[in-house]
Coordinates of C-alpha atoms in Angstrom, one line a residue:
Chain A
M133 CA 0.0 0.0 0.0
P134 CA 1.5 3.4 -0.9
Q135 CA 2.7 5.5 2.0
P136 CA 2.2 9.3 2.4
P137 CA 5.2 11.0 0.7
D138 CA 7.7 13.2 2.5
L139 CA 6.6 16.6 1.0
T140 CA 10.0 18.2 1.7
T141 CA 11.7 15.8 -0.7
F142 CA 8.9 14.4 -2.9
K143 CA 10.2 14.7 -6.5
P144 CA 8.2 12.3 -8.9
N145 CA 9.8 11.4 -12.2
S146 CA 6.6 10.3 -13.8
S147 CA 2.9 10.8 -13.6
N148 CA 2.7 7.3 -12.1
E149 CA 5.1 8.3 -9.3
L150 CA 3.0 11.4 -8.7
F151 CA -0.2 9.2 -8.7
Q152 CA 1.4 6.9 -6.1
G153 CA 2.3 9.9 -3.9
I154 CA -1.2 11.3 -4.2
L155 CA -2.7 7.9 -3.4
G156 CA -0.5 7.5 -0.3
Q157 CA -1.6 10.9 0.9
V158 CA -5.3 10.2 0.3
I159 CA -5.2 6.7 1.9
G160 CA -3.6 8.2 5.0
I161 CA -6.2 11.0 5.2
L162 CA -9.2 8.7 4.6
G163 CA -7.9 6.1 7.0
A164 CA -7.3 8.6 9.9
D165 CA -10.6 10.5 9.3
W166 CA -12.7 7.4 9.0
A167 CA -11.2 5.8 12.1
K168 CA -11.8 9.0 14.1
A169 CA -15.4 9.3 12.9
E170 CA -16.1 5.7 13.6
A171 CA -14.5 5.8 17.1
E172 CA -16.4 8.9 18.0
L173 CA -19.8 7.5 17.0
K174 CA -19.0 4.2 18.8
A175 CA -18.2 6.2 22.0
D176 CA -21.4 8.3 21.7
L177 CA -23.5 5.1 21.3
H178 CA -21.8 3.6 24.4
L179 CA -22.5 6.6 26.5
L180 CA -26.1 6.7 25.2
A181 CA -26.6 3.0 26.2
Q182 CA -25.2 3.7 29.7
R183 CA -27.4 6.7 30.4
A184 CA -30.5 5.3 28.8
F185 CA -30.1 2.2 31.1
Q186 CA -29.7 4.6 34.1
T187 CA -33.0 6.3 33.1
Q188 CA -34.7 2.9 32.8
S189 CA -33.4 1.7 36.2
L190 CA -34.4 5.0 38.0
L191 CA -37.9 4.8 36.4
A192 CA -38.3 1.2 37.4
G193 CA -37.2 1.9 40.9
G194 CA -39.6 4.8 41.3
K195 CA -36.7 7.3 41.7
I196 CA -37.8 9.5 38.8
S197 CA -41.2 10.4 37.5
V198 CA -42.6 9.4 34.1
T199 CA -42.4 13.0 33.0
E200 CA -38.7 13.1 34.0
A201 CA -37.9 9.8 32.2
D202 CA -39.8 11.1 29.1
R203 CA -37.7 14.3 29.1
E204 CA -34.4 12.4 29.5
L205 CA -35.2 10.1 26.6
H206 CA -36.2 13.1 24.5
F207 CA -32.9 14.7 25.1
Q208 CA -31.0 11.5 24.6
E209 CA -32.6 11.4 21.1
V210 CA -31.6 15.1 20.6
F211 CA -28.0 14.1 21.5
L212 CA -28.0 11.2 19.0
N213 CA -29.5 13.5 16.3
S214 CA -26.5 15.8 16.8
A215 CA -24.1 12.8 16.8
L216 CA -25.4 11.6 13.5
A217 CA -25.4 15.1 12.0
H218 CA -21.8 15.3 13.1
F219 CA -21.0 12.1 11.4
E220 CA -22.3 13.6 8.1
F221 CA -20.3 16.8 8.8
M222 CA -17.1 14.7 9.1
A223 CA -17.6 13.5 5.4
Y224 CA -17.3 17.2 4.3
V225 CA -14.3 17.7 6.5
T226 CA -12.7 14.6 5.0
A227 CA -13.5 15.8 1.4
Q228 CA -11.8 19.1 2.2
N229 CA -8.8 17.3 3.8
V230 CA -8.5 15.1 0.6
L231 CA -8.7 18.2 -1.6
D232 CA -6.0 20.0 0.4
G233 CA -3.9 16.8 0.7
V234 CA -3.9 16.1 -3.1
F235 CA -3.0 19.6 -4.0
G236 CA -0.4 19.7 -1.2
V237 CA 1.4 16.8 -2.9
I238 CA 1.2 18.4 -6.4
R239 CA 2.4 21.8 -5.1
A240 CA 5.3 20.0 -3.3
A241 CA 6.2 18.1 -6.4
I242 CA 6.3 21.3 -8.5
K243 CA 8.3 23.2 -5.8
N244 CA 10.8 20.4 -5.5
W245 CA 11.4 20.3 -9.3
T246 CA 11.3 24.0 -10.1
G247 CA 11.9 25.8 -6.8
I248 CA 8.7 27.7 -7.5
E249 CA 6.0 27.8 -4.8
L250 CA 2.6 28.2 -6.4
N251 CA 0.0 30.1 -4.4
F252 CA -3.0 28.0 -5.5
Chain B
M87 CA -6.3 44.5 -16.9
R88 CA -8.6 41.7 -17.9
S89 CA -5.8 39.1 -17.3
I90 CA -5.1 40.6 -13.8
V91 CA -8.8 40.2 -12.9
I92 CA -8.9 36.6 -14.2
V93 CA -5.6 35.7 -12.3
S94 CA -6.9 37.3 -9.1
A95 CA -10.2 35.4 -9.4
F96 CA -8.3 32.2 -9.9
I97 CA -6.1 32.7 -6.8
L98 CA -9.1 33.6 -4.6
A99 CA -11.0 30.5 -5.8
G100 CA -8.0 28.4 -5.0
C101 CA -7.7 29.8 -1.4
Q102 CA -11.4 29.1 -0.7
T103 CA -12.6 26.1 1.2
V104 CA -14.9 24.1 -1.0
F105 CA -16.6 21.6 1.3
V106 CA -16.8 23.5 4.5
P107 CA -17.5 27.1 5.4
A108 CA -14.8 29.5 6.6
Y109 CA -13.8 29.4 10.3
S110 CA -15.4 32.1 12.5
E111 CA -13.5 33.2 15.6
D112 CA -16.8 34.8 16.8
I113 CA -18.8 31.6 16.5
H114 CA -16.0 29.6 18.2
S115 CA -15.6 32.0 21.1
Q116 CA -19.4 32.1 21.7
L117 CA -19.5 28.3 21.8
A118 CA -16.5 28.1 24.0
S119 CA -18.0 30.6 26.5
A120 CA -21.3 28.6 26.5
S121 CA -19.2 25.4 27.1
E122 CA -17.5 27.1 30.1
D123 CA -20.9 28.1 31.5
L124 CA -22.1 24.5 31.2
Q125 CA -19.0 23.3 33.0
R126 CA -19.7 25.7 35.8
I127 CA -23.3 24.3 36.1
Q128 CA -21.9 20.8 36.0
V129 CA -19.5 21.5 38.9
T130 CA -22.2 23.3 40.9
L131 CA -24.5 20.3 40.6
R132 CA -21.7 17.9 41.4
D133 CA -20.6 19.8 44.5
T134 CA -23.9 20.6 46.1
Q135 CA -26.4 18.1 47.3
H136 CA -29.2 20.6 46.9
H137 CA -29.3 23.8 45.0
E138 CA -31.9 26.5 44.4
A139 CA -33.0 27.0 40.8
A140 CA -32.1 30.7 41.3
D141 CA -28.5 29.8 41.9
L142 CA -28.1 28.4 38.4
E143 CA -30.4 30.8 36.6
P144 CA -27.8 33.5 35.8
T145 CA -25.4 30.9 34.3
F146 CA -28.1 29.4 32.3
V147 CA -29.2 32.8 30.9
D148 CA -25.6 33.6 30.1
T149 CA -25.2 30.3 28.3
L150 CA -28.4 31.0 26.2
T151 CA -27.1 34.5 25.3
H152 CA -23.8 33.1 23.9
L153 CA -25.8 30.3 22.1
G154 CA -28.2 32.8 20.6
Q155 CA -25.3 34.8 19.1
A156 CA -23.6 31.6 17.8
S157 CA -26.9 30.5 16.3
A158 CA -27.5 33.8 14.5
A159 CA -24.0 33.9 13.2
S160 CA -23.9 30.3 12.1
N161 CA -27.3 30.5 10.4
A162 CA -26.2 33.7 8.5
R163 CA -23.0 32.0 7.4
A164 CA -24.9 28.9 6.2
Q165 CA -27.2 31.1 4.1
S166 CA -24.4 33.2 2.6
G167 CA -22.2 32.4 -0.4
G168 CA -19.9 29.5 -0.9
T169 CA -20.6 26.2 -2.6
V170 CA -23.6 24.0 -2.0
F171 CA -21.4 21.6 0.1
A172 CA -20.0 24.5 2.3
R173 CA -23.6 25.7 2.8
R174 CA -24.7 22.2 3.7
S175 CA -21.9 21.6 6.2
G176 CA -22.5 25.1 7.6
T177 CA -26.2 24.2 8.0
I178 CA -25.2 21.2 10.1
I179 CA -23.2 23.3 12.5
A180 CA -26.2 25.8 12.8
A181 CA -28.6 22.9 13.4
N182 CA -26.3 21.5 16.1
V183 CA -26.1 24.9 17.8
T184 CA -29.9 24.9 17.8
R185 CA -30.1 21.4 19.3
C186 CA -27.6 22.6 22.0
E187 CA -29.9 25.5 22.8
V188 CA -32.8 23.1 23.0
A189 CA -30.9 20.9 25.5
V190 CA -29.9 23.8 27.6
R191 CA -33.5 25.0 27.8
G192 CA -34.6 21.4 28.8
A193 CA -32.1 21.5 31.6
L194 CA -33.2 24.9 32.7
Q195 CA -36.8 23.7 32.8
A196 CA -35.8 20.7 34.9
S197 CA -33.9 23.0 37.2
R198 CA -37.0 25.2 37.6
E199 CA -39.0 22.2 38.4
G200 CA -36.5 21.1 41.0
S201 CA -35.5 17.9 39.3
L202 CA -32.1 18.8 38.0
D203 CA -29.2 17.1 39.8
S204 CA -25.8 16.0 38.6
G205 CA -27.1 12.7 37.3
A206 CA -30.1 14.2 35.5
F207 CA -27.8 16.8 33.9
E208 CA -25.7 13.9 32.5
R209 CA -28.7 11.9 31.4
L210 CA -30.0 15.0 29.5
F211 CA -26.6 15.0 27.5
V212 CA -26.5 18.8 27.7
F213 CA -22.7 19.1 27.8
E214 CA -22.2 16.5 25.1
T215 CA -24.9 17.8 22.7
C216 CA -23.3 21.3 23.0
N217 CA -19.8 19.9 22.4
F218 CA -20.6 18.9 18.8
P219 CA -20.9 22.4 17.2
K220 CA -17.9 23.6 19.2
M221 CA -15.8 20.7 17.9
E222 CA -17.1 21.3 14.4
E223 CA -16.1 24.9 14.4
Q224 CA -12.7 24.0 15.7
L225 CA -12.3 21.6 12.7
L226 CA -12.8 24.6 10.3
Q227 CA -9.5 26.1 11.5
R228 CA -7.1 25.3 8.7

């Protein structure tokens, strides 16, 4: 699997070498962003299970009223809505990171060959 | 002259973020202040067995003021220019700010009814719900 290139020295001799550099960069970004988004959602679901179970136990034990339990479940749902919206948000962040990453590699290749830093 | 305009437009387009909106220091600082308020509420609830709703009221009001400003600014940004993707991801932040406001109002209501303790505050997920838009604004810093 291609590795992310060292941008200070990356100097591809062919379009295929440039492609391998881009691929290495993109795979690194996608892997890291996906792992982060997945871990975050898993942690959110874990917390939700713990607290929903507490609500259930407190209601069963008569420690909280039906109204209170209802409110707690409602806001647990609000939390999960936000967590899922955040998951979608991360897709846009990842797309932006890929865009920046790919042109970071191309910019570095041009700079290492020509000494010219393009401002794109 | 025409080529200068075209080159300038090209450079500006290249600098723009395509999939996310531009970072806003104002939105971030309002959300950070709201988060500090919520931490204060959390600590008060944890450290006191019994509290009067009036003790927490000013902090709740301050939180909602910060969130109101963050909401107005994030909605305005989501409706302004940029690509369809930047507007969509900006709308997600604005919607998460609104859900945070709703969660804070829920906790305030529980406090006024005398049923807000440290455990209830956790089970209402106020702090966590409000953490999403703050985290998202931070991710826009490039």
